[in-house]
mmCIF file of C-alpha atoms in Angstrom:
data_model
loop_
_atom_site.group_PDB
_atom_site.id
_atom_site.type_symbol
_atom_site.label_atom_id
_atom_site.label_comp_id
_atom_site.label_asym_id
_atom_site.label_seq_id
_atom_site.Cartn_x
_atom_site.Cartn_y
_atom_site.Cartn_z
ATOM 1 C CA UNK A 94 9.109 -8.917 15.021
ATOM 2 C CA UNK A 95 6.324 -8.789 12.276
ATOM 3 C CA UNK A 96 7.607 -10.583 8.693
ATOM 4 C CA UNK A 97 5.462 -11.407 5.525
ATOM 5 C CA UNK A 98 7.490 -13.584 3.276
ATOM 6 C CA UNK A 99 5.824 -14.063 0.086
ATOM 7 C CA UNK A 100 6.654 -16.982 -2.335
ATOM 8 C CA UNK A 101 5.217 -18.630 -5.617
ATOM 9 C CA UNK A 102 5.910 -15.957 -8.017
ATOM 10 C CA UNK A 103 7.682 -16.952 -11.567
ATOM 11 C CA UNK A 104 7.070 -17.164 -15.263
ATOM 12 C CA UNK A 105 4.068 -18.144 -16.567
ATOM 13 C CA UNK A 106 2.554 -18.024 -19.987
ATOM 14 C CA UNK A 107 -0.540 -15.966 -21.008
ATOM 15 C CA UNK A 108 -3.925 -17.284 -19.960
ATOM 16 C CA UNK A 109 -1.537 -19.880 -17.218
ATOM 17 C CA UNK A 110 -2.412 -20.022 -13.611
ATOM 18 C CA UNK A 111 0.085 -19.339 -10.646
ATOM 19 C CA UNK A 112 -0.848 -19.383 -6.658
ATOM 20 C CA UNK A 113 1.085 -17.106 -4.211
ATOM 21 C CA UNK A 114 2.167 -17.805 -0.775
ATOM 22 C CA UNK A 115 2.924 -15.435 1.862
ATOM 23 C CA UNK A 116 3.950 -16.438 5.193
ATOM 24 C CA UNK A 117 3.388 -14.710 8.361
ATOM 25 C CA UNK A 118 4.992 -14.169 11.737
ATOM 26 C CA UNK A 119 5.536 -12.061 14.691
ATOM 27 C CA UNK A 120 1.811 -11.299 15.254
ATOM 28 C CA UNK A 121 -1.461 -12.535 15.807
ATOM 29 C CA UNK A 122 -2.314 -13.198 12.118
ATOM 30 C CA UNK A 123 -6.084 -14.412 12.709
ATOM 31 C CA UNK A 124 -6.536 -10.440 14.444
ATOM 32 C CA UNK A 125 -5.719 -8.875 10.690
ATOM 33 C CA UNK A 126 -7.543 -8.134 7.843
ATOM 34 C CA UNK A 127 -4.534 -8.961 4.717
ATOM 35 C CA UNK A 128 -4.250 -7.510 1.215
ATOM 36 C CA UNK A 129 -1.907 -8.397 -1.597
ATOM 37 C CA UNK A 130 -0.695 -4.928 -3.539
ATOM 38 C CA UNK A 131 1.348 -5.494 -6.742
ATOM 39 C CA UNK A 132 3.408 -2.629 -8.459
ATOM 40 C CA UNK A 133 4.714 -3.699 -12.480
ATOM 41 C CA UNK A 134 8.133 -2.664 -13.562
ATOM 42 C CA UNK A 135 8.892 0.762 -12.915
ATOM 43 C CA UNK A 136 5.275 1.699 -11.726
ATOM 44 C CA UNK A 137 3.170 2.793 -8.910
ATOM 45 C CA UNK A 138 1.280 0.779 -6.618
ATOM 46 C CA UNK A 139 -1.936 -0.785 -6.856
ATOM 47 C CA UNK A 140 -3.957 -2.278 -4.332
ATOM 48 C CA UNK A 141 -5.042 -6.168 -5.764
ATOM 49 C CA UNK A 142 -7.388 -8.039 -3.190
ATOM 50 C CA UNK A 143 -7.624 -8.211 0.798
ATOM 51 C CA UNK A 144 -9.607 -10.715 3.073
ATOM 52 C CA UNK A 145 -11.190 -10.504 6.457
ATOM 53 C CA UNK A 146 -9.953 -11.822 9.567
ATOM 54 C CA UNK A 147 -12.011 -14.981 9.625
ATOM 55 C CA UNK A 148 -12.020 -15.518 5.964
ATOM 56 C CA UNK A 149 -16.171 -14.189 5.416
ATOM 57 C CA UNK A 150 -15.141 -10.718 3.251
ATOM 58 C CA UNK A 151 -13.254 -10.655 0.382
ATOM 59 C CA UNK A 152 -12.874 -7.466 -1.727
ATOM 60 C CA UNK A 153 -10.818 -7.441 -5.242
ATOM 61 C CA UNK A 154 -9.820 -4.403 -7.732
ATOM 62 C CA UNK A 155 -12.246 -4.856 -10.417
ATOM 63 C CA UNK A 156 -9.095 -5.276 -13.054
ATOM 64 C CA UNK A 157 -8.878 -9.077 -11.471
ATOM 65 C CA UNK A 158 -12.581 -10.115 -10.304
ATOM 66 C CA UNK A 159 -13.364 -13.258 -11.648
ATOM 67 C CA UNK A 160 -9.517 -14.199 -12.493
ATOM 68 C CA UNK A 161 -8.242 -13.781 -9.098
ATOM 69 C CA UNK A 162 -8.818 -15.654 -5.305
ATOM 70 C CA UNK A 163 -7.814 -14.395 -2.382
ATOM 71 C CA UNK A 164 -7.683 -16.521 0.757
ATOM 72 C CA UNK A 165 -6.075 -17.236 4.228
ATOM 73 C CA UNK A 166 -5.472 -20.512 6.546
ATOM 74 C CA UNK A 167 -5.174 -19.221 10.046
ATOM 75 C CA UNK A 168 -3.809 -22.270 11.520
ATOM 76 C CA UNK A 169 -0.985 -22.472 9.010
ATOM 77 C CA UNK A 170 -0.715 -18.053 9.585
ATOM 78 C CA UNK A 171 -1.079 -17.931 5.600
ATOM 79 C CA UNK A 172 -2.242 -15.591 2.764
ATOM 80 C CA UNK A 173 -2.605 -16.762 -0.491
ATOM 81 C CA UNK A 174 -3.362 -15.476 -3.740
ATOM 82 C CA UNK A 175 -4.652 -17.699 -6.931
ATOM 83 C CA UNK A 176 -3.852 -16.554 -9.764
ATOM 84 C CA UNK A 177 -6.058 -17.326 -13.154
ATOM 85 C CA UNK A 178 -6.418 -16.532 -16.943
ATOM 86 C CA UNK A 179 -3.525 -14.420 -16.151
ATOM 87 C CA UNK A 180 -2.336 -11.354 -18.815
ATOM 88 C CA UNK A 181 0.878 -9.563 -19.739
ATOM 89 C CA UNK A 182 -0.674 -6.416 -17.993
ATOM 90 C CA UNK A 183 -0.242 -8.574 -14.295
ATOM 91 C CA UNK A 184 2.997 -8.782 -14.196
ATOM 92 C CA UNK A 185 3.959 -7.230 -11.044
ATOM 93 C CA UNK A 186 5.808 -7.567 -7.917
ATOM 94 C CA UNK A 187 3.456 -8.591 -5.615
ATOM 95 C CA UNK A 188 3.366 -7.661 -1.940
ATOM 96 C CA UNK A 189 2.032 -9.225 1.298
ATOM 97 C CA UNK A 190 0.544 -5.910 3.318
ATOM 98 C CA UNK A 191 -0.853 -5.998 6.700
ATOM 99 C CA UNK A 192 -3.721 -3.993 7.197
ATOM 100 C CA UNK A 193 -4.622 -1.424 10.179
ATOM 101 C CA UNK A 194 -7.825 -1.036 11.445
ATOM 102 C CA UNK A 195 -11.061 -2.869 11.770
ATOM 103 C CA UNK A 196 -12.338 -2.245 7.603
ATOM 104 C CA UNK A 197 -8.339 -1.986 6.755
ATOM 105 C CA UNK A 198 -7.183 1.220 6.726
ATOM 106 C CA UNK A 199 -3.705 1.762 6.061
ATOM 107 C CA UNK A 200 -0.753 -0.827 5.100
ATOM 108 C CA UNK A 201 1.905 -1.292 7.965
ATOM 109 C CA UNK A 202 3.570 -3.973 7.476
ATOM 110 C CA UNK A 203 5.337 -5.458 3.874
ATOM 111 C CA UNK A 204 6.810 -8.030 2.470
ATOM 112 C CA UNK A 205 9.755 -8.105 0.534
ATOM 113 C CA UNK A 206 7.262 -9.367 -2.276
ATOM 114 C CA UNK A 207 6.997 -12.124 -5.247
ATOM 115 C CA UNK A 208 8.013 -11.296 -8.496
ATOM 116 C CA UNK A 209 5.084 -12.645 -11.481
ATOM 117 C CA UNK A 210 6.199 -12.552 -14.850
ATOM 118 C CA UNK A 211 3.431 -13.473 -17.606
ATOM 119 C CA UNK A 212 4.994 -13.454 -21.021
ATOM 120 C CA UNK A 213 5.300 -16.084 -24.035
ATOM 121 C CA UNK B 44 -13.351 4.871 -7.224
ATOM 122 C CA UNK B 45 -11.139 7.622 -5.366
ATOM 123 C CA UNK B 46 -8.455 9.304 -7.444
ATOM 124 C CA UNK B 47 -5.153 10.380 -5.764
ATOM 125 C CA UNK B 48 -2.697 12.690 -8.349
ATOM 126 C CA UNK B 49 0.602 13.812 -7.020
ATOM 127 C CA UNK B 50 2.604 16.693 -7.504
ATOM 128 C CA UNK B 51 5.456 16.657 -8.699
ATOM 129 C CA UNK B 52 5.966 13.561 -10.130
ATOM 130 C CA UNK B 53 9.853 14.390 -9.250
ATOM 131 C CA UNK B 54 12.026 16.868 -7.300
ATOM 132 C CA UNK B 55 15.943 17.820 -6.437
ATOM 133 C CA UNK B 56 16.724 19.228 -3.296
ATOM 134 C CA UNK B 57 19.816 19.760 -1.613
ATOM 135 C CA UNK B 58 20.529 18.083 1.559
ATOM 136 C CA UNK B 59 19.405 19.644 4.260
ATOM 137 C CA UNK B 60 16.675 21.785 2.114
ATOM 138 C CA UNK B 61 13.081 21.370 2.707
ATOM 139 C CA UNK B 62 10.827 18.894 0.396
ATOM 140 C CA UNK B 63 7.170 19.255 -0.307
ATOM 141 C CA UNK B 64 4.908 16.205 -1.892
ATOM 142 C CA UNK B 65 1.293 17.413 -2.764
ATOM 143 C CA UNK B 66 -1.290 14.521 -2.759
ATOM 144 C CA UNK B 67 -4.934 15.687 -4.011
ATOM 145 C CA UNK B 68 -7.595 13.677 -3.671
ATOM 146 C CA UNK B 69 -10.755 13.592 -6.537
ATOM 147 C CA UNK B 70 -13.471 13.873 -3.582
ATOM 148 C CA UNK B 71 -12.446 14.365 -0.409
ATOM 149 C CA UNK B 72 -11.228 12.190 2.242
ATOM 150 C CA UNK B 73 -12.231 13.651 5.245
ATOM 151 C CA UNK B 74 -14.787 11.602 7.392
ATOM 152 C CA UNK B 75 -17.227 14.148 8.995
ATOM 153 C CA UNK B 76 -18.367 11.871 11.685
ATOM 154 C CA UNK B 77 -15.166 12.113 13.480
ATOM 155 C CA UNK B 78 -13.249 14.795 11.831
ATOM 156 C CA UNK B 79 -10.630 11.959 10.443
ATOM 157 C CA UNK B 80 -8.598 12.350 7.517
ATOM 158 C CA UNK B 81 -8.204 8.963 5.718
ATOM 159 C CA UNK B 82 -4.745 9.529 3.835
ATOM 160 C CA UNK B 83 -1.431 7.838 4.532
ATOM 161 C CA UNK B 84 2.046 8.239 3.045
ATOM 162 C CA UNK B 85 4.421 5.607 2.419
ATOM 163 C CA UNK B 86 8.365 5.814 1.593
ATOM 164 C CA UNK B 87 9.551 3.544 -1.160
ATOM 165 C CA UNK B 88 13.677 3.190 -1.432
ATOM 166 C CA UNK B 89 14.796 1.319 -3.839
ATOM 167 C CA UNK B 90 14.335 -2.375 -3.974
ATOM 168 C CA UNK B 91 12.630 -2.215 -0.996
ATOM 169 C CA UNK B 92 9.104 -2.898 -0.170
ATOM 170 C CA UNK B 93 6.896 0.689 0.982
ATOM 171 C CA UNK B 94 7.474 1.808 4.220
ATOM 172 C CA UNK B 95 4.735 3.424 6.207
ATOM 173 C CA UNK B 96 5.525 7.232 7.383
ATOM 174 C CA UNK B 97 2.269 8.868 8.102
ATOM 175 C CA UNK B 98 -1.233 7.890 8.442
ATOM 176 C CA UNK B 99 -4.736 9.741 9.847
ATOM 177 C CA UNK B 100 -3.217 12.854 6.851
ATOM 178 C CA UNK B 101 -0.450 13.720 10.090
ATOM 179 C CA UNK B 102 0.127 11.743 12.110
ATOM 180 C CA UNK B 103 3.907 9.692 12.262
ATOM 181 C CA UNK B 104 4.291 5.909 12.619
ATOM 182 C CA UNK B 105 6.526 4.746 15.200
ATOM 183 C CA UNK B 106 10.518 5.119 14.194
ATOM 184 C CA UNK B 107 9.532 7.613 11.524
ATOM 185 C CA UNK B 108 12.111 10.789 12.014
ATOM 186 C CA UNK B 109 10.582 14.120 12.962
ATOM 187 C CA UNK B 110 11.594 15.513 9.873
ATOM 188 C CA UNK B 111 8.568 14.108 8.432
ATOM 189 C CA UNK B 112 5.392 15.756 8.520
ATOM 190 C CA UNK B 113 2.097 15.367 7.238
ATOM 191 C CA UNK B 114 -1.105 18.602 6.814
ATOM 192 C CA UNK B 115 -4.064 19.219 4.716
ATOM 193 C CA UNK B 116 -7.371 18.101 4.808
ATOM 194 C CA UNK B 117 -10.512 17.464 2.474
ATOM 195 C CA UNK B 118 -8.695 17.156 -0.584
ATOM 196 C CA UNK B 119 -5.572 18.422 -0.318
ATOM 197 C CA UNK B 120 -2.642 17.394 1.595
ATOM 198 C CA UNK B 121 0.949 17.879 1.916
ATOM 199 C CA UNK B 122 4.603 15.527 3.030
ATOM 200 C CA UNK B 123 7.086 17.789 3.997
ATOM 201 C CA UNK B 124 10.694 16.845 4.593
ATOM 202 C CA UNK B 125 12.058 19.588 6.420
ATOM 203 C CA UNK B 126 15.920 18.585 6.233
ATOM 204 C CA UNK B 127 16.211 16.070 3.603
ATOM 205 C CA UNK B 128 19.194 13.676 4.226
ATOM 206 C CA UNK B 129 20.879 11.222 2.003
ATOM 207 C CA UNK B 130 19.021 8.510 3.215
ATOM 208 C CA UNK B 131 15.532 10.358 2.143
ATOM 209 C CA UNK B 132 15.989 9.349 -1.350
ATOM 210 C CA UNK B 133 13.050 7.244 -2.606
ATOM 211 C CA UNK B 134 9.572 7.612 -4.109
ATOM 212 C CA UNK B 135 6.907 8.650 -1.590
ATOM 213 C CA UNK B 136 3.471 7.892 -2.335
ATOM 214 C CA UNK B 137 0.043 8.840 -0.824
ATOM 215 C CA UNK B 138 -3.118 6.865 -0.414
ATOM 216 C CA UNK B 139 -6.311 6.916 0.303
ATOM 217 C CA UNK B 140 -8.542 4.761 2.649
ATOM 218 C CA UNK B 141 -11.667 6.622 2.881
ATOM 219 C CA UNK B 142 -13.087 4.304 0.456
ATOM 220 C CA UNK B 143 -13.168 0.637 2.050
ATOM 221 C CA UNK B 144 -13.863 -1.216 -0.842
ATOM 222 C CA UNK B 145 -11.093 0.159 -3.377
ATOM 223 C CA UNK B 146 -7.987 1.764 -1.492
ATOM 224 C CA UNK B 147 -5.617 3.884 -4.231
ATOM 225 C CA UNK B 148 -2.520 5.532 -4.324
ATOM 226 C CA UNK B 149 -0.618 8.140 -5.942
ATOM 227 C CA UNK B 150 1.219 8.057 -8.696
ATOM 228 C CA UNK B 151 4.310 8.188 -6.810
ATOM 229 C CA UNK B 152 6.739 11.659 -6.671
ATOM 230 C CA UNK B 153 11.005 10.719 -6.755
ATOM 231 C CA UNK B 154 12.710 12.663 -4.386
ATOM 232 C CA UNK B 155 16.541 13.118 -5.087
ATOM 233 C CA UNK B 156 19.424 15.274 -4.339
ATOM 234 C CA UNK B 157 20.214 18.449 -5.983
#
């Protein structure tokens, strides 16, 4: 069975740091390319960063270039997502999504997801 | 980048009446190379992470009930609910993956009972 559990979300002031964790299982995790997706409070979803399978592509939304580093350890079957110079507008649940396809098509597998909160 | 408006953003039906989600795209989606439609739909219940239904504009995921059905191509496309049931209620959203450097969704569309 496929699972994504995501941890290392909290509170954290404005301009703080934060790193997310998600966990994988179930599957061969070094086959997949792996995104994180966040959706704020009440709000749609927005696709935030995904990485390759071996780690040589990485692709953010241009709202969190420069702030944000997305990365994997496929020994340990782990996603990650550092967080910097975060802003009130990133809070956001934040979701571990497995992607389909060889450039990542679709999302078929999700985590329960991480909950950031960036507020004073 | 790609962007994907729904319509409505919300709708009542009454169980066992048909749905219908409208997802339009702002250029279209359709690879020409191999006739591919690169839209998916996901299911969203609440406090629940999304839930893939449809992908390739029509074609179900494994475990998704036949009630669900995707169309349209190019720009426009359609989720359809032909009975909805109690257990339909959630947000369903569309997205787009025709652009492989910035994937987007929908805005989202509630479905609830009437």
């Amino acid at each position: 069975e496929v699972q994504l559990v995501e941890s290392g979300g909290g509170l954290v002031q404005p301009g703080g740091s934060l790193r997310l964790s998600c966990a994988a299982s179930g599957f061969t995790f070094s086959s997949y390319w792996m995104n994180w997706v966040r959706q704020a409070p009440g709000k749609g979803l927005e696709w935030v960063a995904n990485i390759k399978q071996d780690g040589s592509e990485k692709k953010y939304v241009d709202s969190v270039k420069g702030r944000f580093t997305i990365s994997r350890d496929n020994a340990k079957n782990s996603l990650y997502l550092q967080m910097n110079s975060l802003r009130a507008e990133d809070t956001a649940v934040y979701y571990c999504a497995r992607g389909v396809g060889y450039r990542v098509y679709y999302f078929d597998y999700w985590g329960q997801g991480t909950l950031v909160t960036v507020s004073s | 980048d790609i962007v994907m408006t729904q319509s409505p953003d919300s709708l009542a039906v009454s169980l066992g009446e048909r749905a219908t989600i409208n997802c339009k795209s702002s250029q279209s989606v359709l690879y020409n190379s191999n006739n591919k439609n690169y839209l998916a739909w996901y299911q969203q219940k609440p406090g629940q992470p999304p839930k893939l239904l449809i992908y390739w504009a029509s074609t179900r995921e494994s475990g998704v009930p036949d009630r669900f059905s995707g169309s349209g191509s190019g720009t426009d496309f359609t989720l359809t609910i032909s009975s909805l049931q109690a257990e339909d209620v959630a947000v369903y959203y569309c997205q787009q993956y025709y652009d492989l450097g910035s994937w987007t969704f929908g805005q989202g569309t509630k479905v609830e009972v009437k």
